[in-house]
Coordinates of C-alpha atoms (C1' of nucleotides) in Angstrom, one line a residue:
Chain L
M6 CA 64.0 113.3 120.0
L7 CA 61.0 114.1 117.9
D8 CA 60.2 112.6 114.6
R9 CA 62.0 114.6 111.9
S10 CA 59.1 114.6 109.5
F11 CA 56.8 115.8 112.4
I12 CA 59.1 118.8 113.0
R13 CA 59.2 119.5 109.3
S14 CA 55.5 119.5 108.9
N15 CA 54.5 121.1 112.2
P16 CA 57.2 123.7 113.0
D17 CA 54.8 126.0 114.7
S18 CA 53.6 123.3 117.2
V19 CA 57.2 122.4 118.0
R20 CA 58.0 126.0 118.6
E21 CA 55.0 126.4 120.8
G22 CA 55.7 123.2 122.7
A23 CA 59.2 124.3 123.4
A24 CA 58.1 127.7 124.4
L25 CA 55.7 126.2 127.0
K26 CA 58.7 124.5 128.5
R27 CA 60.6 127.8 128.2
I28 CA 63.2 126.3 125.9
E29 CA 64.4 128.1 122.8
V30 CA 65.1 126.0 119.8
P31 CA 66.8 127.0 116.5
L32 CA 63.9 125.8 114.4
D33 CA 64.5 128.0 111.4
E34 CA 68.0 126.6 111.1
F35 CA 66.6 123.1 111.5
L36 CA 64.3 123.7 108.5
T37 CA 67.0 125.1 106.2
V38 CA 69.5 122.4 107.1
D39 CA 66.9 119.7 106.7
A40 CA 65.9 121.0 103.3
E41 CA 69.4 121.3 102.1
L42 CA 70.2 117.8 103.4
R43 CA 67.3 116.2 101.7
T44 CA 68.0 117.9 98.3
L45 CA 71.6 116.8 98.6
K46 CA 70.7 113.2 99.5
T47 CA 68.4 112.9 96.4
E48 CA 71.2 114.3 94.3
L49 CA 73.8 111.9 95.8
D50 CA 71.5 108.9 95.4
G51 CA 71.2 109.6 91.7
K52 CA 75.0 109.9 91.4
R53 CA 75.5 106.7 93.3
A54 CA 73.1 104.9 91.1
E55 CA 75.1 106.0 88.1
S56 CA 78.3 105.1 89.7
N57 CA 77.0 101.6 90.6
A58 CA 75.9 101.1 87.0
T59 CA 79.3 102.3 85.7
G60 CA 81.1 99.9 88.0
K61 CA 78.9 97.1 86.9
T62 CA 79.4 97.8 83.2
I63 CA 83.2 97.9 83.7
G64 CA 83.0 94.6 85.5
E65 CA 81.1 93.0 82.7
L66 CA 83.5 94.3 80.0
M67 CA 86.5 93.1 82.0
R68 CA 85.1 89.7 82.2
A69 CA 84.4 89.7 78.5
G70 CA 88.1 90.7 78.0
K71 CA 87.2 94.1 76.5
K72 CA 89.8 96.0 78.4
D73 CA 90.0 99.1 76.2
E74 CA 86.3 99.6 76.2
A75 CA 86.2 99.2 80.0
A76 CA 88.9 101.8 80.4
S77 CA 86.7 104.3 78.5
H78 CA 84.2 104.2 81.3
Q79 CA 86.7 104.6 84.1
D80 CA 87.0 108.4 83.7
R81 CA 83.3 108.8 84.2
G82 CA 83.5 106.6 87.2
K83 CA 86.3 108.6 88.6
S84 CA 84.6 111.9 88.2
L85 CA 81.4 110.6 89.7
R86 CA 83.5 109.3 92.6
E87 CA 84.9 112.7 93.2
E88 CA 81.5 114.4 93.1
I89 CA 80.1 111.8 95.5
Q90 CA 83.0 112.2 97.9
S91 CA 82.6 116.0 98.1
G92 CA 78.9 115.6 98.4
E93 CA 79.3 113.1 101.2
E94 CA 81.6 115.5 103.1
R95 CA 78.8 118.2 103.0
E96 CA 76.3 115.5 103.9
R97 CA 78.2 114.6 107.0
E98 CA 78.4 118.3 108.1
L99 CA 74.7 118.8 107.6
E100 CA 73.8 115.6 109.3
A101 CA 76.0 116.4 112.3
R102 CA 74.5 119.9 112.6
L103 CA 70.9 118.6 112.2
L104 CA 71.5 116.0 114.9
E105 CA 72.9 118.7 117.1
I106 CA 69.8 120.8 116.7
E107 CA 67.5 117.8 117.0
L108 CA 69.0 116.8 120.3
Q109 CA 68.2 120.2 121.7
I110 CA 64.5 120.1 120.9
P111 CA 62.6 119.1 124.0
N112 CA 59.7 116.6 124.1
M113 CA 56.3 118.2 123.6
P114 CA 54.0 118.5 126.7
H115 CA 50.9 116.2 126.5
E116 CA 47.6 118.0 126.0
S117 CA 46.4 117.1 129.5
V118 CA 49.4 119.0 131.1
P119 CA 48.3 122.3 132.7
I120 CA 49.9 125.3 131.0
G121 CA 51.9 127.4 133.5
T122 CA 55.0 129.4 134.2
S123 CA 56.1 128.2 137.6
E124 CA 55.7 125.8 140.5
E125 CA 52.5 127.8 141.4
D126 CA 50.8 126.4 138.4
N127 CA 51.3 122.7 139.2
Q128 CA 48.1 120.9 140.1
V129 CA 47.7 118.9 143.3
V130 CA 45.8 115.8 142.2
L131 CA 45.8 113.9 145.4
E132 CA 46.5 114.5 149.1
W133 CA 47.0 111.4 151.2
G134 CA 47.3 110.9 155.0
E135 CA 47.3 113.4 157.8
R136 CA 50.2 115.6 158.8
P137 CA 51.5 114.2 162.1
S138 CA 51.2 116.4 165.2
F139 CA 53.4 116.2 168.2
N140 CA 52.9 117.1 171.9
F141 CA 56.6 118.0 172.0
P142 CA 58.7 120.1 169.7
P143 CA 59.7 117.8 166.8
K144 CA 63.3 117.8 165.8
P145 CA 64.6 118.0 162.2
H146 CA 65.9 114.7 160.8
W147 CA 69.6 115.7 161.0
E148 CA 69.3 116.3 164.7
I149 CA 67.5 113.0 165.2
A150 CA 70.1 111.2 163.1
E151 CA 73.0 112.7 164.9
S152 CA 71.6 112.1 168.4
L153 CA 70.8 108.5 167.6
G154 CA 74.3 108.1 166.1
I155 CA 72.9 106.6 162.9
I156 CA 74.3 109.2 160.4
D157 CA 77.7 110.6 160.5
F158 CA 77.7 113.7 158.3
A159 CA 81.2 114.8 159.3
A160 CA 82.7 111.4 158.4
G161 CA 81.0 111.6 155.0
S162 CA 82.6 115.0 154.3
K163 CA 86.0 113.8 155.5
V164 CA 86.0 110.6 153.4
S165 CA 84.5 112.0 150.2
G166 CA 83.4 115.6 150.5
S167 CA 80.3 117.5 151.3
G168 CA 77.1 115.8 150.1
F169 CA 78.3 112.4 150.9
I170 CA 76.9 110.4 153.8
V171 CA 78.1 107.8 156.2
Y172 CA 75.3 105.7 157.7
R173 CA 76.1 103.8 160.9
G174 CA 74.5 101.1 162.9
F175 CA 70.7 101.2 162.7
G176 CA 71.1 104.0 160.0
A177 CA 72.9 101.6 157.7
R178 CA 70.5 98.9 158.6
L179 CA 67.5 101.1 157.9
Q180 CA 69.0 102.1 154.6
R181 CA 69.4 98.5 153.5
A182 CA 65.9 97.6 154.9
L183 CA 64.3 100.3 152.8
F184 CA 65.6 99.3 149.5
N185 CA 65.1 95.6 150.1
Y186 CA 61.5 96.4 151.2
M187 CA 60.8 98.5 148.2
V188 CA 62.2 96.1 145.7
D189 CA 60.3 93.2 147.3
F190 CA 57.2 95.3 147.3
Q191 CA 57.3 96.1 143.6
T192 CA 58.4 92.7 142.4
Q193 CA 56.1 90.6 144.7
Q194 CA 53.0 92.8 144.7
R195 CA 53.2 94.9 141.5
G196 CA 54.6 92.6 138.9
Y197 CA 57.9 94.2 138.2
V198 CA 61.0 92.2 137.2
E199 CA 64.0 92.9 139.4
I200 CA 67.0 94.3 137.7
Y201 CA 70.4 95.0 139.1
P202 CA 72.2 97.2 136.6
P203 CA 75.7 98.6 136.3
F204 CA 76.2 101.9 138.0
V205 CA 78.5 103.0 135.2
V206 CA 77.4 103.7 131.7
N207 CA 78.7 104.9 128.3
R208 CA 77.8 107.9 126.3
A209 CA 75.4 106.1 124.0
S210 CA 73.2 105.1 127.0
L211 CA 73.1 108.7 128.3
L212 CA 72.2 110.0 124.9
G213 CA 69.5 107.4 124.7
T214 CA 67.7 108.5 127.8
G215 CA 68.3 112.2 127.2
Q216 CA 70.9 113.2 129.8
L217 CA 73.4 113.9 127.1
P218 CA 74.3 116.1 125.3
K219 CA 72.5 118.9 127.3
F220 CA 73.3 117.9 130.9
E221 CA 76.8 116.6 130.9
E222 CA 77.7 119.1 133.6
D223 CA 75.4 117.3 136.1
L224 CA 77.2 114.0 135.7
Y225 CA 80.3 112.4 137.2
L226 CA 82.6 111.5 134.3
M227 CA 85.6 109.1 134.5
E228 CA 87.7 110.6 131.7
R229 CA 90.2 107.8 131.4
D230 CA 87.5 105.5 130.2
D231 CA 84.9 108.0 129.0
L232 CA 82.4 106.4 131.3
F233 CA 79.8 108.1 133.6
L234 CA 78.4 107.3 137.0
I235 CA 74.7 106.9 136.6
P236 CA 72.5 109.7 137.9
T237 CA 69.6 107.2 138.1
A238 CA 69.0 103.6 137.2
E239 CA 66.6 104.8 134.5
V240 CA 69.7 105.1 132.3
P241 CA 71.1 101.6 132.4
V242 CA 67.6 100.0 132.7
T243 CA 66.0 101.8 129.8
N244 CA 69.1 101.2 127.6
I245 CA 68.8 97.4 128.2
H246 CA 66.6 97.4 125.1
R247 CA 68.5 100.0 123.1
D248 CA 68.5 99.1 119.4
E249 CA 66.1 96.3 119.8
I250 CA 62.8 95.4 118.2
L251 CA 60.5 93.8 120.8
D252 CA 57.5 91.6 120.2
S253 CA 54.2 93.1 121.3
E254 CA 53.5 90.1 123.5
Q255 CA 56.5 91.1 125.6
L256 CA 54.8 94.5 126.4
P257 CA 54.4 96.0 128.8
I258 CA 57.9 95.3 130.2
K259 CA 58.1 96.4 133.8
Y260 CA 61.5 96.6 135.6
A261 CA 62.3 97.6 139.2
A262 CA 65.9 98.3 139.9
F263 CA 67.9 99.3 142.9
S264 CA 70.9 101.5 142.4
A265 CA 73.1 104.1 143.8
C266 CA 72.7 107.4 142.0
F267 CA 75.4 110.0 141.5
R268 CA 74.7 113.7 140.8
R269 CA 77.1 116.6 140.8
E270 CA 74.3 119.0 141.7
A271 CA 76.3 121.7 140.1
G272 CA 74.8 125.1 140.8
A273 CA 72.4 123.7 143.4
A274 CA 74.5 124.8 146.4
G275 CA 72.5 126.5 149.2
K276 CA 69.0 125.4 148.2
D277 CA 67.5 122.7 150.5
T278 CA 70.9 121.2 151.2
R279 CA 70.6 120.7 154.9
G280 CA 70.9 117.1 156.2
L281 CA 69.7 114.5 153.7
L282 CA 67.8 116.9 151.4
R283 CA 70.4 117.1 148.6
V284 CA 73.3 114.8 148.4
H285 CA 75.7 113.7 145.7
E286 CA 75.2 110.0 146.1
F287 CA 72.0 108.4 147.1
D288 CA 70.2 105.1 146.8
K289 CA 67.0 104.7 144.9
V290 CA 64.6 102.0 143.6
E291 CA 63.6 102.9 140.1
L292 CA 60.6 101.7 138.1
V293 CA 60.9 101.5 134.3
K294 CA 58.2 100.6 131.8
F295 CA 58.2 99.9 128.1
C296 CA 54.7 99.8 126.5
T297 CA 52.6 100.5 123.4
P298 CA 51.7 104.1 122.6
E299 CA 48.0 103.3 123.1
S300 CA 48.6 102.2 126.7
S301 CA 51.2 104.6 128.0
Y302 CA 48.9 107.1 129.7
A303 CA 47.1 104.3 131.5
E304 CA 50.5 102.8 132.5
L305 CA 51.6 106.2 133.8
E306 CA 48.6 106.3 136.2
T307 CA 49.3 102.7 137.5
M308 CA 53.0 103.4 137.8
R309 CA 52.3 106.5 139.8
G310 CA 50.0 104.3 141.9
D311 CA 52.8 101.8 142.4
A312 CA 55.1 104.5 143.8
E313 CA 52.3 105.9 146.0
A314 CA 51.5 102.5 147.4
V315 CA 55.0 102.3 149.0
L316 CA 54.4 105.6 150.8
Q317 CA 50.9 104.5 151.8
S318 CA 52.2 101.2 153.2
L319 CA 54.6 103.2 155.3
G320 CA 51.9 105.4 156.6
L321 CA 53.4 108.6 155.3
C322 CA 51.6 111.8 154.4
Y323 CA 52.1 112.9 150.9
R324 CA 50.6 114.7 147.9
T325 CA 50.7 114.0 144.2
V326 CA 51.3 117.0 141.9
M327 CA 50.8 117.2 138.2
L328 CA 53.6 119.4 136.8
C329 CA 52.7 122.3 134.6
T330 CA 54.4 122.8 131.3
A331 CA 57.1 125.1 132.6
E332 CA 58.1 122.6 135.2
L333 CA 58.3 119.6 132.9
S334 CA 61.8 118.3 132.3
F335 CA 63.4 118.3 128.8
S336 CA 62.4 114.7 127.9
N337 CA 59.0 114.6 129.6
A338 CA 55.6 114.7 128.0
K339 CA 53.8 114.4 131.3
C340 CA 55.0 114.1 134.9
Y341 CA 53.7 113.6 138.4
D342 CA 55.8 114.5 141.4
L343 CA 55.2 112.7 144.7
E344 CA 55.9 115.0 147.6
I345 CA 56.1 113.7 151.2
W346 CA 55.4 115.9 154.1
A347 CA 58.4 116.4 156.5
P348 CA 56.7 117.4 159.7
A349 CA 59.6 118.9 161.6
I350 CA 61.0 121.1 158.8
E351 CA 57.4 121.6 157.7
K352 CA 58.1 121.2 154.0
H353 CA 56.9 119.0 151.2
L354 CA 59.9 117.0 149.8
E355 CA 59.9 115.7 146.2
I356 CA 60.6 112.0 146.5
S357 CA 59.5 110.6 143.2
S358 CA 58.7 111.7 139.7
A359 CA 56.5 109.5 137.5
S360 CA 57.0 110.4 133.9
N361 CA 55.8 109.4 130.4
F362 CA 58.4 110.1 127.8
E363 CA 56.2 108.8 125.0
A364 CA 58.5 107.9 122.1
F365 CA 61.1 110.6 122.9
Q366 CA 63.6 108.3 124.6
A367 CA 62.7 105.3 122.4
R368 CA 63.5 107.3 119.3
R369 CA 66.9 108.3 120.7
A370 CA 67.6 104.8 121.9
N371 CA 66.0 103.1 119.0
I372 CA 63.7 100.9 121.0
R373 CA 60.9 99.6 118.8
Y374 CA 58.2 96.9 118.8
R375 CA 56.1 95.1 116.2
S376 CA 52.4 95.2 116.9
E377 CA 52.0 91.9 115.0
Q378 CA 54.2 89.6 113.0
G379 CA 55.3 91.2 109.8
A380 CA 54.1 94.7 110.9
K381 CA 56.4 97.7 110.5
P382 CA 58.3 98.3 113.7
Q383 CA 57.3 101.4 115.7
F384 CA 58.7 103.1 118.7
V385 CA 57.6 102.0 122.1
H386 CA 56.7 104.5 124.8
T387 CA 59.0 104.6 127.9
L388 CA 58.1 105.6 131.4
N389 CA 59.7 105.7 134.7
A390 CA 59.1 106.5 138.3
S391 CA 61.2 106.6 141.4
G392 CA 59.9 104.0 143.8
V393 CA 61.4 105.9 145.7
A394 CA 64.5 107.9 146.6
L395 CA 66.0 106.9 149.9
P396 CA 67.5 109.9 151.7
R397 CA 64.4 112.0 151.8
L398 CA 62.3 109.0 152.6
M399 CA 64.6 108.3 155.6
A400 CA 64.5 111.9 156.6
V401 CA 60.7 111.9 156.7
L402 CA 60.5 108.5 158.4
L403 CA 62.7 109.9 161.2
E404 CA 60.8 113.1 161.5
T405 CA 57.4 111.4 161.3
N406 CA 58.1 108.6 163.7
Q407 CA 60.2 110.4 166.3
Q408 CA 59.1 109.9 170.0
E409 CA 59.4 112.3 172.9
D410 CA 62.1 110.2 174.5
G411 CA 64.3 110.6 171.3
S412 CA 63.7 107.1 170.0
V413 CA 62.2 106.5 166.5
K414 CA 59.5 103.9 165.8
I415 CA 59.9 101.7 162.8
P416 CA 56.7 101.3 160.6
E417 CA 55.2 97.9 160.7
P418 CA 56.2 96.6 157.2
L419 CA 59.8 97.5 157.7
R420 CA 60.3 95.7 161.1
P421 CA 61.3 92.4 159.6
Y422 CA 63.8 94.1 157.5
V423 CA 65.3 96.4 160.2
G424 CA 65.1 93.7 162.9
T425 CA 63.6 96.0 165.5
D426 CA 60.4 97.9 166.3
V427 CA 62.2 101.0 167.5
I428 CA 65.5 102.6 167.2
P429 CA 66.4 103.3 170.8
A430 CA 67.5 106.7 172.0
N431 CA 71.1 106.9 173.1
Chain S
rG16 C1' 97.8 94.7 130.4
rG17 C1' 100.1 90.7 126.7
rA18 C1' 99.2 86.9 122.7
rG19 C1' 95.7 84.6 119.5
rA20 C1' 90.8 83.9 117.2
rG21 C1' 86.4 86.1 115.8
rG22 C1' 82.0 89.9 114.9
rU23 C1' 78.0 88.5 107.8
rC24 C1' 70.1 89.2 106.4
rG25 C1' 65.9 86.0 113.6
rC26 C1' 69.6 81.7 114.6
rA27 C1' 73.8 78.8 112.5
rU28 C1' 77.2 79.2 108.7
rA29 C1' 79.6 80.2 103.3
rG30 C1' 81.9 84.1 101.1
rU31 C1' 89.7 86.9 100.7
rG32 C1' 88.5 92.9 94.8
rG33 C1' 83.7 92.7 89.6
rU34 C1' 77.7 86.9 87.9
rC35 C1' 77.3 89.2 96.2
rU36 C1' 71.0 93.4 93.8
rA37 C1' 75.2 88.3 100.0
rG38 C1' 74.7 81.7 99.0
rU39 C1' 73.1 77.5 102.1
rG40 C1' 70.7 75.2 106.4
rC41 C1' 67.3 76.1 110.4
rG42 C1' 63.3 79.0 112.0
rC43 C1' 59.0 81.8 110.4
rC44 C1' 54.8 83.0 106.7
rG45 C1' 51.9 81.4 102.3
rC46 C1' 50.6 77.7 98.8
rA47 C1' 50.4 72.4 97.1
rC48 C1' 49.8 67.3 98.7
rU49 C1' 46.5 65.4 103.2
rC50 C1' 40.2 64.0 106.4
rG51 C1' 43.9 66.6 109.5
rA52 C1' 49.0 66.7 110.8
rA53 C1' 54.0 65.2 109.9
rA54 C1' 57.2 64.5 106.0
rU55 C1' 57.9 66.5 101.1
rG56 C1' 57.7 70.2 97.2
rC57 C1' 57.2 75.3 95.5
rG58 C1' 57.3 80.5 96.7
rG59 C1' 58.3 84.3 100.2
rU60 C1' 61.0 86.0 104.4
rG61 C1' 65.5 92.4 107.7
rA62 C1' 66.1 97.8 108.8
rG63 C1' 66.3 103.0 107.3
rG64 C1' 65.8 106.9 103.6
rU65 C1' 63.6 108.8 99.2
rC66 C1' 60.4 109.2 94.7
rU67 C1' 55.3 107.4 93.2
rC68 C1' 47.8 107.9 93.7
rA69 C1' 49.4 103.0 93.2
rC70 C1' 52.3 98.9 91.0
rG71 C1' 57.0 99.6 91.8
rG72 C1' 61.8 102.2 91.4
rC73 C1' 66.4 104.2 93.4
rC74 C1' 69.9 104.8 97.6
rU75 C1' 72.2 103.2 102.3
rC76 C1' 73.3 99.3 105.9
rC77 C1' 78.0 92.6 106.2
rG78 C1' 80.6 95.4 114.6
rU79 C1' 81.6 101.3 114.3
rG80 C1' 84.2 105.3 111.9
rG81 C1' 87.6 106.7 108.2
rG82 C1' 90.7 105.4 103.7
rU83 C1' 92.5 102.9 98.9
rU84 C1' 89.8 101.7 94.0
rC85 C1' 86.1 102.8 88.1
rG86 C1' 84.3 99.0 91.7
rA87 C1' 85.1 96.7 98.8
rA88 C1' 81.7 91.8 103.1
rU89 C1' 86.5 91.0 100.8
rC90 C1' 92.5 95.4 100.9
rC91 C1' 94.6 99.5 104.5
rC92 C1' 94.1 102.5 109.3
rA93 C1' 91.7 103.6 114.0
rC94 C1' 88.2 102.2 117.6
rC95 C1' 84.4 99.0 120.1
rC96 C1' 82.7 94.2 121.5
rU97 C1' 83.0 88.6 122.2
rC98 C1' 85.8 84.1 123.0
rU99 C1' 90.6 81.3 124.4
rC100 C1' 95.3 81.4 126.9
rC101 C1' 98.7 84.3 130.0
rG102 C1' 99.5 88.2 133.6
rC103 C1' 97.3 91.2 137.5
rC104 C1' 93.4 91.6 141.1
rA105 C1' 88.3 91.7 144.6

RNA sequence: GGAGAGGUCGCAUAGUGGUCUAGUGCGCCGCACUCGAAAUGCGGUGAGGUCUCACGGCCUCCGUGGGUUCGAAUCCCACCCUCUCCGCCA
């Protein structure tokens, strides 16, 4: 959400910012509704003031035993009451409509974000590692996984449906090793506090981080309880501090959380869906930061570095891309994607996004801080990065470390977690 | 799921229709006393909106949303959350 008075005084910048993200916003309606609402509020405040005074006068007269005189004020009180009530009804309508519009207005892109219209306009800011080469034809990860017997795609479909995975034996072990390794890495080497959040959240939380109201279709909803499966740990972890005022000494707050993530992926069928590339349920370690506005862009860089460090430690080839305006998501001001190179399918796979939301989520979720004691509370900046998503990481690990005999080598830092140097060929 | 209790200004509590523009204690800030501190005393102490150059004024907020009333923290309805006991269950 943007600041209401900012929209009011800079409608052209808002229109332009939204256009850069290729999102249309009913700004003219915002302005008329906002103006009407403010006039109405001023008017109602005056009437309430008069009504309060009338009530007080009646109270005093009653106490003094002047019943008749008190009664003479009651008519005025009653008519004020009626006027206030009908005004409030209108106020509620306008407020609801304004909020509805407001929630549709995207965050503005940061000035450092390249202007563009498609993926082509993203900027590669870093390329790390060398693409592995093989003296045998490398197999795609789904073939490796099936021949090693570590992933059972058919069982996943049978048990739950397409897009759900059963990991078996070393596959399951590798999965568990990866998230343990990554959580340990971020908490022990990078100063994050470990969080284990609920995987189910309420509407208020999803509204706070911006998934609702626009993206309800993408979420799994349990109607009986009006609860949702989380699409990312970002939702529960960011909402930990919803409706709080933090002390500046607490900042920056850095959380690392493992969770399963659930996504309906409605409308995504057919695109990059082979193997582990797009699934409905996957595991992920998520990094979340709360910090001051002054430091958020520096924090974005270090957070991106924290996610990259995991890939570097595993010896993977990747590149970091700064998204152009058109590719930025609704809530984002600036975003880097980390894309790892899958050598067999010869594609870059998006494995992490590191984003600065500035005050956009904080305003929705009402997360504030005081710069010093007695200072007026202001909104924090929130950031998050995947650190990182597991299925694609597993896919690339398998493809990158496959051997001619069909076995797969385990990268050094993972060995203590997996309990083996190599997953043997069958 | 059933029965009961409860959600009040950072914390703890008081308040059951009109001196509640919410009292008191603790905490915190300022001042006084002191060489300094403690103790003590005095004053202050939330959030949001709006008007004003400013001083300051007005409005809203006592879990949330409605309602009754000239007037609601207080009465009514619905919902949410917490605690205790019972039931069920990993």
